[in-house]
mmCIF file of C-alpha atoms in Angstrom:
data_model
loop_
_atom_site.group_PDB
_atom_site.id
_atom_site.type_symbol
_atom_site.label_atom_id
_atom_site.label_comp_id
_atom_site.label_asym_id
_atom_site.label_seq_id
_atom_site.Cartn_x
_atom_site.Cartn_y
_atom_site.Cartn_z
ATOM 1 C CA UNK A 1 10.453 5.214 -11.816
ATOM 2 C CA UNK A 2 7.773 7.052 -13.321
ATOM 3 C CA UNK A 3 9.691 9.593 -14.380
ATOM 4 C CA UNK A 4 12.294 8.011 -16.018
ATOM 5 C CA UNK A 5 9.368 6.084 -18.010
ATOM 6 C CA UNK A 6 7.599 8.917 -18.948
ATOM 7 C CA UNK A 7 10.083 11.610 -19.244
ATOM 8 C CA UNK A 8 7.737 14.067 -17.150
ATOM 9 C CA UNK A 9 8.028 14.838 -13.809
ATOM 10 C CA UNK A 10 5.115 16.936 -13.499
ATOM 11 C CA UNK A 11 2.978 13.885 -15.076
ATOM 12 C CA UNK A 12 4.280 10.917 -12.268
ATOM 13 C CA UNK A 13 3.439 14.032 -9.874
ATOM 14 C CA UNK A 14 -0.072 14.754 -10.384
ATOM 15 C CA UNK A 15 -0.662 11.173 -11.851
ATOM 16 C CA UNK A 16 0.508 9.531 -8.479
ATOM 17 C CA UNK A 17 -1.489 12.265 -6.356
ATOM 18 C CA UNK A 18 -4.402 11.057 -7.882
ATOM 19 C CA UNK A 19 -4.033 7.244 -7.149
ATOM 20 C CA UNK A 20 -3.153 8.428 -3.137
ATOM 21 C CA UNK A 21 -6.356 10.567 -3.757
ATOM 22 C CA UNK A 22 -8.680 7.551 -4.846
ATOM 23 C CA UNK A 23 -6.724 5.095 -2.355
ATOM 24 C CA UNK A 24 -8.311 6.929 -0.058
ATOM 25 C CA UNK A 25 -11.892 7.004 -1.073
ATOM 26 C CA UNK A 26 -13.488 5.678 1.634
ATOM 27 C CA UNK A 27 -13.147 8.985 3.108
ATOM 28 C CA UNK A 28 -15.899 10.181 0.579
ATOM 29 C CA UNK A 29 -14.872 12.732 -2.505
ATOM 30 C CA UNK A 30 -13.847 15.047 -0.160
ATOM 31 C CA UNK A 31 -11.342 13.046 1.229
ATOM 32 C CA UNK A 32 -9.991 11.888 -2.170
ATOM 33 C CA UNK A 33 -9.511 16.123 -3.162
ATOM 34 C CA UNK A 34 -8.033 16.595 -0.153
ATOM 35 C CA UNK A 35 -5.644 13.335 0.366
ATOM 36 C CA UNK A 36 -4.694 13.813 -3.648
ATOM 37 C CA UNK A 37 -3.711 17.523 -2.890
ATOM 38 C CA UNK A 38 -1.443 16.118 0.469
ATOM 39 C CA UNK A 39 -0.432 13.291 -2.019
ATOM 40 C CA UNK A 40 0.702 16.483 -4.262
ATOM 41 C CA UNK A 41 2.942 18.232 -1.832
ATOM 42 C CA UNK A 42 4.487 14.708 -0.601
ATOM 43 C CA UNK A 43 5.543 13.729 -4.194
ATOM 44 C CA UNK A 44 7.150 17.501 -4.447
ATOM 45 C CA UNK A 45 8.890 16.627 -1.337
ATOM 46 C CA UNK A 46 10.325 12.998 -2.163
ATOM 47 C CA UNK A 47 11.323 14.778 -5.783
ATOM 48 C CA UNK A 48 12.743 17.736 -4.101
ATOM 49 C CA UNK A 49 14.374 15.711 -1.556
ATOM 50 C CA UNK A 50 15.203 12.482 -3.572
ATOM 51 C CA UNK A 51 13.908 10.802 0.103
ATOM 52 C CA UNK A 52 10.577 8.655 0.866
ATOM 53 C CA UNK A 53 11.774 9.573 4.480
ATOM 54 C CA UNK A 54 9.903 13.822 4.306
ATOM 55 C CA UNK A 55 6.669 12.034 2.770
ATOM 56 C CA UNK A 56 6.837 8.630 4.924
ATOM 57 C CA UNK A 57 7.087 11.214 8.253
ATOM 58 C CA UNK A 58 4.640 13.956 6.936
ATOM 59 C CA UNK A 59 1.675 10.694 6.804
ATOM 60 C CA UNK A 60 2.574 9.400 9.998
ATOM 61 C CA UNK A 61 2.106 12.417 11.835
ATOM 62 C CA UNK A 62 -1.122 13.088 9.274
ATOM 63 C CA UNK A 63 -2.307 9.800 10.856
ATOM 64 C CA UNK A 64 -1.083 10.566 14.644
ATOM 65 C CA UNK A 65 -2.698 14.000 14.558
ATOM 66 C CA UNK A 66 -5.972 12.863 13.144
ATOM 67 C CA UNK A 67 -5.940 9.568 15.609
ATOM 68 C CA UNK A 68 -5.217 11.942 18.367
ATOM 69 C CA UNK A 69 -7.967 14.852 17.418
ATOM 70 C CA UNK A 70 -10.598 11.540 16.668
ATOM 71 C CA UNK A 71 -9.385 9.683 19.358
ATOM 72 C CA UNK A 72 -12.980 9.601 21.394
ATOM 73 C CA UNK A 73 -15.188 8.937 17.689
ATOM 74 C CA UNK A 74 -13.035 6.365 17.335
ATOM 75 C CA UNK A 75 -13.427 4.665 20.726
ATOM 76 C CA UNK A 76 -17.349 5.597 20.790
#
């Protein structure tokens, strides 16, 4: 939709990489560089693809991994 309102699909992409960037910014400034450059590559994927389904599976298994490798911080 942002694209169509703006005309520019390289502004919705780095635009909406940003908000997923500060969305996470609990995870410090680190975390927002490095969620708004995943955020990046998942908007190239849903525009390559013309699918949420590439970016919805690439965050779950971001989230599974990261459970999985934090799994005993977490539980500490």
């Amino acid at each position: 939709m942002l694209i169509m309102a703006t005309g520019s699909t390289f502004f919705a992409l780095v635009s909406t990489s940003l908000a997923f960037g500060v969305l996470h910014s609990y995870q410090g400034k680190l975390g927002v560089v490095r969620t708004g450059v995943v955020g990046f590559f998942m908007g190239a994927a849903f525009i390559y693809t013309g699918s949420l389904w590439p970016p919805m599976v690439a965050h779950a298994l971001i989230d599974l991994v990261a459970g999985l490798v934090l799994r005993d911080r977490l539980l500490a």
